[in-house]
XYZ file of C-alpha atoms in Angstrom:
552
model
C 85.433 45.257 169.147
C 82.320 43.339 167.505
C 79.922 44.688 170.272
C 81.143 48.279 169.641
C 80.986 47.858 165.851
C 77.557 46.535 165.918
C 75.978 49.009 168.054
C 77.582 52.211 166.655
C 75.940 52.367 163.719
C 72.622 51.384 165.391
C 72.825 54.372 167.573
C 73.738 56.669 164.806
C 70.409 55.375 162.955
C 68.506 56.083 166.199
C 69.625 59.583 166.275
C 68.949 60.278 162.331
C 65.712 58.854 162.635
C 64.629 60.553 165.889
C 61.122 62.272 165.995
C 60.142 65.064 168.046
C 58.056 68.431 167.897
C 61.118 70.490 166.498
C 61.596 68.235 163.652
C 58.008 68.175 162.571
C 58.029 71.920 162.669
C 61.090 72.139 160.742
C 59.821 69.845 157.998
C 56.442 71.906 157.972
C 58.224 75.099 157.499
C 60.498 73.923 154.773
C 57.264 72.752 152.876
C 55.418 76.016 153.612
C 58.482 77.975 152.533
C 58.622 76.024 149.277
C 55.126 76.664 148.471
C 54.973 80.228 149.988
C 52.360 79.390 152.492
C 52.630 81.931 155.435
C 49.416 81.131 156.850
C 49.968 77.381 157.231
C 53.503 78.150 158.678
C 52.243 80.455 161.452
C 49.414 77.964 162.183
C 52.319 75.426 162.906
C 54.467 77.873 164.761
C 51.500 78.991 166.862
C 50.493 75.098 167.509
C 54.347 74.375 168.571
C 54.900 77.285 170.817
C 51.561 77.232 172.546
C 52.192 73.456 173.824
C 50.814 73.065 177.508
C 53.979 71.598 178.879
C 56.604 74.036 178.609
C 59.434 71.495 178.614
C 57.945 69.818 175.712
C 57.421 73.034 173.531
C 60.218 72.680 170.448
C 63.136 75.228 170.814
C 63.483 76.916 167.592
C 66.625 77.715 165.626
C 67.359 81.081 164.370
C 67.089 79.655 160.911
C 63.485 78.946 161.874
C 62.489 82.313 163.031
C 64.218 83.716 159.767
C 62.046 81.311 157.606
C 58.889 82.315 159.036
C 59.648 86.281 158.927
C 60.907 85.823 155.416
C 57.751 84.090 154.498
C 55.598 86.837 156.376
C 57.459 89.455 154.379
C 56.567 88.236 151.327
C 52.971 86.964 152.289
C 50.024 87.671 149.832
C 47.605 90.125 152.019
C 44.632 88.518 150.165
C 45.412 85.042 151.733
C 47.214 86.408 154.967
C 45.741 89.920 155.812
C 47.956 90.904 158.778
C 51.574 89.702 158.426
C 53.029 92.748 160.324
C 51.544 91.498 163.617
C 52.508 87.841 163.057
C 55.876 88.882 162.618
C 56.283 90.953 165.771
C 54.964 87.855 167.798
C 57.662 85.739 166.023
C 60.442 88.404 166.819
C 59.078 88.803 170.183
C 59.200 84.824 170.677
C 62.577 84.894 169.097
C 63.930 87.497 171.828
C 62.497 85.740 174.849
C 64.137 82.377 173.570
C 67.406 84.325 173.581
C 67.844 83.600 169.856
C 70.217 85.944 168.170
C 68.802 87.936 165.117
C 70.811 88.511 162.211
C 70.843 91.268 159.709
C 68.563 89.104 157.788
C 66.085 88.762 160.575
C 65.946 92.574 161.289
C 65.660 93.126 157.472
C 62.694 90.874 156.929
C 61.061 92.301 160.138
C 61.582 95.786 158.755
C 60.156 94.860 155.350
C 57.229 93.443 156.618
C 56.388 96.138 158.948
C 57.191 98.889 156.256
C 54.271 97.440 154.177
C 51.688 97.340 156.809
C 49.403 99.927 155.328
C 46.878 99.778 158.202
C 49.625 101.582 160.615
C 50.511 105.068 159.928
C 53.627 104.703 161.842
C 54.696 101.585 160.030
C 57.686 103.161 158.007
C 58.713 104.908 161.200
C 58.912 101.623 163.235
C 60.744 99.914 160.177
C 63.491 102.727 160.148
C 63.953 102.372 163.901
C 64.365 98.650 163.685
C 67.178 99.572 160.938
C 68.687 102.356 162.389
C 68.861 100.512 165.783
C 70.105 96.878 164.697
C 73.963 97.604 165.355
C 73.364 99.222 168.535
C 71.009 96.483 169.750
C 71.816 93.203 168.073
C 75.457 93.877 166.899
C 74.804 93.352 163.281
C 75.331 95.993 160.651
C 72.657 97.033 158.074
C 72.923 96.442 154.366
C 71.253 97.906 151.429
C 68.695 95.576 151.354
C 67.681 96.585 155.037
C 67.202 100.160 153.893
C 65.052 99.671 150.527
C 61.816 98.750 152.062
C 62.049 101.804 154.404
C 62.631 104.122 151.492
C 60.176 102.558 149.513
C 57.653 103.163 152.249
C 58.592 106.941 152.808
C 58.218 107.370 148.993
C 54.556 105.895 149.016
C 53.907 108.063 151.812
C 55.511 111.222 150.370
C 57.709 111.745 153.129
C 60.512 113.306 151.787
C 62.270 114.667 154.927
C 62.219 111.130 156.375
C 63.399 109.762 153.284
C 66.525 112.006 153.300
C 67.206 110.756 156.970
C 67.120 107.418 155.843
C 69.779 108.247 153.092
C 72.102 110.018 155.640
C 71.745 106.996 157.863
C 72.978 104.821 154.920
C 75.824 107.383 154.294
C 76.997 106.907 157.950
C 76.784 103.172 157.674
C 79.019 103.240 154.593
C 76.168 101.815 152.469
C 75.706 103.091 148.834
C 72.336 103.385 147.262
C 71.814 101.814 143.932
C 69.163 102.548 141.045
C 66.368 101.589 142.987
C 66.907 103.758 146.265
C 68.161 106.684 144.257
C 64.780 106.356 142.119
C 63.020 106.437 145.098
C 64.946 109.541 146.604
C 64.189 111.328 143.007
C 60.439 110.613 143.290
C 59.817 111.716 146.737
C 61.894 114.934 145.863
C 59.961 115.557 142.626
C 56.689 115.115 144.207
C 57.907 117.432 147.053
C 58.702 120.059 144.264
C 62.195 120.349 145.744
C 64.312 121.162 142.373
C 67.743 121.169 144.345
C 67.207 117.782 145.602
C 66.293 116.433 142.279
C 69.320 117.857 140.958
C 71.566 116.283 143.753
C 70.005 112.939 143.035
C 70.384 113.165 139.357
C 73.920 113.386 139.861
C 74.113 110.599 142.410
C 72.186 108.719 139.606
C 74.924 109.461 136.983
C 77.837 108.458 139.395
C 75.954 105.258 140.241
C 74.592 103.514 136.892
C 75.502 103.926 133.303
C 72.022 103.342 131.831
C 68.632 103.835 133.377
C 65.840 101.331 133.756
C 62.349 101.882 132.028
C 60.937 102.905 135.470
C 63.539 105.556 136.227
C 63.157 106.895 132.977
C 59.331 107.409 133.244
C 60.095 108.939 136.654
C 62.704 111.352 135.009
C 60.118 112.259 132.400
C 57.585 113.021 134.798
C 59.613 115.492 136.497
C 61.140 117.425 133.663
C 57.652 117.760 132.369
C 56.553 119.450 135.222
C 55.938 122.867 136.286
C 58.616 122.928 139.096
C 61.326 121.729 136.663
C 60.226 124.537 134.474
C 60.747 127.274 137.091
C 64.183 125.735 138.086
C 67.202 127.151 136.867
C 68.763 130.676 135.684
C 68.373 132.558 132.684
C 71.953 134.180 132.416
C 75.010 132.647 133.654
C 78.679 132.950 132.980
C 79.777 130.190 130.488
C 83.752 130.350 131.674
C 83.154 128.718 134.982
C 80.827 126.225 133.530
C 83.346 124.927 131.140
C 85.933 125.085 133.493
C 83.931 122.531 135.886
C 83.259 120.259 133.186
C 87.096 120.089 132.237
C 87.623 119.520 135.939
C 84.851 116.694 136.137
C 86.380 114.784 133.199
C 83.722 115.794 130.648
C 79.779 115.057 130.722
C 78.678 117.265 133.581
C 79.341 120.448 135.559
C 77.522 120.046 138.810
C 76.798 123.720 139.246
C 73.025 123.672 139.229
C 70.096 123.879 136.734
C 70.967 125.988 133.832
C 68.362 127.918 131.678
C 64.645 128.504 132.329
C 61.343 127.537 131.149
C 59.717 124.394 129.969
C 61.751 121.218 129.004
C 61.399 119.461 125.917
C 61.761 115.523 126.619
C 62.128 113.112 123.811
C 63.062 109.618 123.180
C 66.005 109.403 120.756
C 68.876 107.676 119.299
C 72.377 108.742 119.707
C 75.364 108.270 117.296
C 73.945 105.832 114.973
C 76.704 106.808 112.606
C 79.142 106.172 115.616
C 79.811 110.061 116.144
C 77.698 110.566 119.285
C 75.553 113.214 117.887
C 72.100 113.413 119.838
C 69.051 112.666 117.189
C 67.183 115.082 119.098
C 68.889 118.290 119.953
C 71.707 117.633 117.664
C 74.282 117.906 120.719
C 77.569 115.896 120.308
C 78.125 114.036 123.545
C 81.474 113.807 125.376
C 83.725 110.856 125.834
C 83.707 111.126 129.736
C 86.996 110.871 131.740
C 87.619 110.223 135.361
C 87.793 113.881 137.150
C 90.965 115.618 137.817
C 90.778 114.754 141.533
C 90.588 111.093 140.564
C 93.357 111.181 138.176
C 95.723 112.848 140.894
C 94.928 110.188 143.077
C 95.391 107.477 140.402
C 98.683 108.828 139.492
C 99.883 109.004 143.112
C 98.710 105.549 143.760
C 100.503 104.169 140.836
C 103.985 105.950 141.881
C 103.504 104.693 145.472
C 103.261 101.180 144.082
C 106.018 101.510 141.641
C 108.448 103.266 144.218
C 107.877 100.271 146.661
C 108.863 97.857 143.833
C 111.224 99.559 141.494
C 114.729 100.903 142.380
C 113.411 104.445 143.869
C 116.166 106.597 142.374
C 115.343 105.210 138.840
C 111.514 105.847 139.162
C 112.105 109.329 140.676
C 114.219 110.410 138.012
C 111.540 109.215 135.367
C 109.163 111.397 137.405
C 111.145 114.392 137.134
C 111.502 113.807 133.523
C 107.668 113.843 132.973
C 107.359 117.144 135.073
C 110.176 118.595 132.744
C 108.534 117.185 129.339
C 104.673 117.217 129.587
C 103.790 117.648 125.861
C 103.250 114.026 124.978
C 99.745 113.197 123.478
C 100.233 109.542 123.706
C 102.551 106.809 125.399
C 103.243 103.885 123.612
C 104.185 100.534 125.118
C 106.971 99.552 123.034
C 107.550 95.754 123.963
C 104.028 95.196 123.553
C 103.911 96.460 119.948
C 107.270 95.290 118.806
C 106.233 91.600 119.953
C 102.723 91.444 118.320
C 101.935 88.310 116.387
C 106.131 87.603 116.442
C 105.564 83.936 117.542
C 106.705 82.539 114.232
C 110.128 81.023 113.260
C 111.186 84.244 111.745
C 109.573 86.498 114.275
C 111.392 88.532 116.814
C 111.279 92.179 118.128
C 109.873 94.184 115.055
C 110.836 97.770 115.603
C 109.193 98.152 112.140
C 105.902 97.623 113.774
C 106.948 100.045 116.577
C 107.981 102.707 114.009
C 104.558 102.236 111.869
C 102.649 103.103 115.411
C 104.689 106.006 115.710
C 104.457 107.291 112.323
C 100.500 107.041 112.666
C 100.336 108.953 115.924
C 102.510 111.819 114.288
C 100.278 111.746 111.398
C 97.122 112.094 113.695
C 98.869 114.932 115.912
C 100.558 117.204 113.133
C 104.164 115.883 113.742
C 104.280 115.722 117.531
C 106.101 112.722 118.771
C 104.684 110.120 121.215
C 106.992 108.849 124.284
C 108.138 105.260 123.554
C 108.743 103.269 126.600
C 111.455 100.508 125.901
C 113.319 98.288 128.263
C 117.180 98.801 128.363
C 117.865 95.209 127.731
C 116.240 95.721 124.162
C 118.242 98.513 123.218
C 121.806 96.780 122.964
C 120.815 94.250 120.644
C 118.743 96.555 118.441
C 121.553 98.960 118.058
C 123.677 96.269 116.541
C 121.651 96.954 113.163
C 122.527 100.125 111.598
C 118.879 101.053 110.409
C 117.619 100.163 113.979
C 120.307 102.395 115.412
C 119.395 105.155 113.111
C 115.817 104.955 114.152
C 116.523 104.734 117.786
C 118.906 107.783 117.594
C 116.166 109.818 115.947
C 113.687 108.964 118.559
C 116.457 109.943 121.246
C 116.837 113.220 119.559
C 113.512 114.246 119.326
C 112.701 112.847 122.829
C 110.544 110.197 122.010
C 112.040 107.262 123.755
C 112.687 106.406 127.268
C 114.552 103.150 128.325
C 113.464 101.950 131.475
C 116.512 100.743 133.673
C 117.762 96.949 134.046
C 115.904 95.113 136.493
C 112.873 97.343 135.926
C 109.215 96.316 135.051
C 108.103 98.439 132.029
C 104.634 98.664 132.958
C 104.979 100.730 135.784
C 106.579 103.321 133.459
C 104.024 103.414 130.777
C 100.908 103.301 132.840
C 102.325 106.069 135.114
C 103.135 108.294 132.232
C 99.881 108.000 130.594
C 98.064 108.837 133.758
C 100.282 111.609 135.115
C 100.257 113.347 131.690
C 96.560 112.524 131.022
C 97.107 111.338 127.621
C 96.610 108.336 125.352
C 98.329 104.827 125.901
C 98.836 102.757 122.719
C 98.790 98.915 123.912
C 96.884 95.871 123.544
C 97.769 94.809 126.858
C 94.430 93.993 128.750
C 96.218 95.397 132.073
C 94.835 92.273 134.211
C 98.058 91.246 135.733
C 99.280 91.412 139.189
C 100.436 94.794 139.008
C 97.136 96.273 137.865
C 95.196 94.092 140.470
C 97.295 95.887 143.157
C 95.623 99.229 142.091
C 92.157 98.247 143.223
C 90.699 101.280 141.723
C 87.157 101.589 141.008
C 87.651 104.094 138.341
C 90.646 101.984 136.500
C 88.118 100.545 133.987
C 86.617 103.764 133.132
C 90.108 105.193 132.679
C 91.223 102.380 130.302
C 87.932 103.009 128.165
C 88.893 106.587 127.724
C 92.709 106.507 127.370
C 93.622 103.012 125.757
C 94.450 102.785 122.210
C 94.650 99.311 120.475
C 96.094 98.479 117.267
C 96.458 95.978 114.343
C 98.603 96.007 111.308
C 97.400 96.221 107.471
C 100.234 95.888 104.787
C 102.629 97.319 107.200
C 100.380 100.300 108.486
C 99.328 100.632 111.754
C 95.557 100.784 112.433
C 94.779 102.369 115.661
C 91.683 101.848 117.478
C 90.906 105.019 119.333
C 88.625 105.374 122.395
C 84.942 105.864 121.974
C 84.027 109.258 120.537
C 81.283 109.439 123.263
C 80.314 107.556 126.492
C 77.038 105.771 127.463
C 76.483 107.683 130.419
C 74.144 110.313 131.860
C 75.387 113.588 130.612
C 74.759 117.283 131.304
C 75.922 119.953 129.071
C 77.171 123.522 129.398
C 73.847 124.647 127.950
C 72.077 122.977 130.548
C 70.500 119.898 128.738
C 70.647 116.237 129.789
C 70.947 112.996 128.033
C 70.017 109.933 129.794
C 70.829 106.430 128.259
C 68.241 103.984 128.878
C 69.239 100.059 129.360
C 69.862 98.024 125.802
C 70.096 94.392 126.265
C 71.525 93.825 122.732
C 74.907 95.774 123.640
C 74.296 97.597 120.254
C 75.039 101.346 120.816
C 73.343 102.262 117.527
C 69.867 101.193 118.941
C 69.943 102.396 122.361
C 67.225 104.600 123.469
C 68.145 107.892 125.092
C 66.215 110.607 126.985
C 67.022 113.898 125.358
C 65.977 116.724 127.895
C 66.412 120.037 126.548
C 65.002 123.651 127.273
C 62.564 124.850 124.841
C 62.092 128.384 126.379
C 63.551 131.859 126.234
C 66.426 130.881 128.178
C 68.030 128.686 125.428
C 67.550 131.620 123.018
C 69.411 133.990 125.142
C 72.436 131.802 125.324
C 73.161 130.702 121.485
C 76.225 128.487 121.970
C 77.272 125.158 120.137
C 74.556 122.726 121.173
C 77.325 120.482 122.447
C 78.365 118.710 125.654
C 82.082 119.139 125.443
C 84.893 120.086 127.246
C 85.985 123.337 125.657
C 88.385 123.324 122.888
C 91.242 125.438 124.546
C 91.122 122.777 127.424
C 91.184 119.515 125.361
C 91.921 117.812 122.260
C 88.584 115.541 122.461
C 86.346 115.021 119.553
C 83.314 115.694 121.945
C 83.460 119.072 120.554
C 81.907 120.540 117.485
C 81.796 123.649 115.491
C 85.067 125.001 113.673
C 87.438 123.018 115.811
C 85.603 119.748 115.625
C 85.643 120.091 111.784
C 89.241 120.794 111.683
C 89.675 117.819 113.961
C 87.815 115.921 111.596
C 89.684 117.007 108.534
C 92.912 116.341 110.118
C 92.659 112.979 111.759
C 89.228 111.452 112.018
C 88.481 110.043 115.301
C 90.545 111.581 117.779
C 90.336 111.423 121.701
C 92.945 113.275 123.534
C 93.895 114.655 126.802
C 92.737 117.600 128.781
C 95.203 120.452 128.876
C 95.181 120.645 133.042
C 98.866 121.075 133.146
C 100.371 123.986 135.502
């Protein structure tokens, strides 16, 4: 036992302290990576693999090959003028050694290959590496795999090949981000392809809320070009444009360039008074919602989950009720409001708070009743008090109360109702509980921003915080103008800079219309409109954001 105890640590120390050509190379590569010294790393690699006795040559790990390729991809051309040739040698040696390339391996090789200015076919070779990595090596490309290839085709002005890269990205389920869309926008603009620029403007709109300075300058260049001035039509039917804006949730129509003649591009501020009015063209921006198709999918998703977890007949009856009564402007999370700040000795379930919210909503909507969702277990106790009973009976008589059945979860009911009826939801619930996690919807945050109304109380009166009157995202108006928000690190919307992009030619003059990006008033009660209807909304209720009238 003593012999074993004494010798075992010695053997372990010997293994840890062993020296050899691979350990020397490993230390050298680590040091070169730290210093960014590609030349020294390649010298060490060449020395190691050219050992005269093959059996004594070090066996490189996949990590070491990746270290070399990463260094070469980032190499300074002034100190190491031909990294692409060196990268090909490293990769060739890797394949001969039967080391398995990873996505990082191919991406680094594609990056260094694409940047080889001495090779006219460099970008094509880089794309071939990325496009075949799954077939040849069993690894899927990522966004970073495509970026250097797109950048290379952008530099070369190869629009068709850049579009082929994007098509391959789509087939690989890889979504471009701002740098990639900017590359596609730029190569399209240089090719004078107005239709492609329009397509990528909308991809940019769907992908980012606010653009970088580089992207802003790119857009300014396009809109000031002769090709941009010629793109568009002088005459169009306003009705389908407005219908498209409604269907898209406001903020865009996606029907192509409208108007003709040169564009005026300004850097302006929007909504310094919080009203969303552009400081350049005077357009009032929209509060952008998810589109109708997304809204329907969202409602179906919530209903499907609710039907799995609730008593099916109860929730189905609730759905039927909503189909028969679609007139509500707001859904009220009753328990959330009645229990607000009631964690004190005399606190309880405050029906007075709930009534204050209902009263405020009725004042805002010309006497229209909201729909209050309350759990059945609350009602019995509340009805014991005569004043409470009178209030509850009044709500019931006016169709303003739905009591969810015993054993149910209120959340499914008020959430589904607000989505299905496309109206406001009054609650301070942050909607982060497990049932909301089940939704897994990418557009849930956007929907909440557009529909959730939060509240407080002041001297017994409900104070409602309505959704923002406009959205800080790229918007396209029914008159063809564009508004593009730029990044603002402070988060203060009042100081955010926007690109205001508007026609200055005769096309604008021939289509006199309110200079606004709005959902048509006959299809929405949104503050995004101006003119007579907007002034009436301001007179009646101040800042009101409502639903689209998209019901059958």
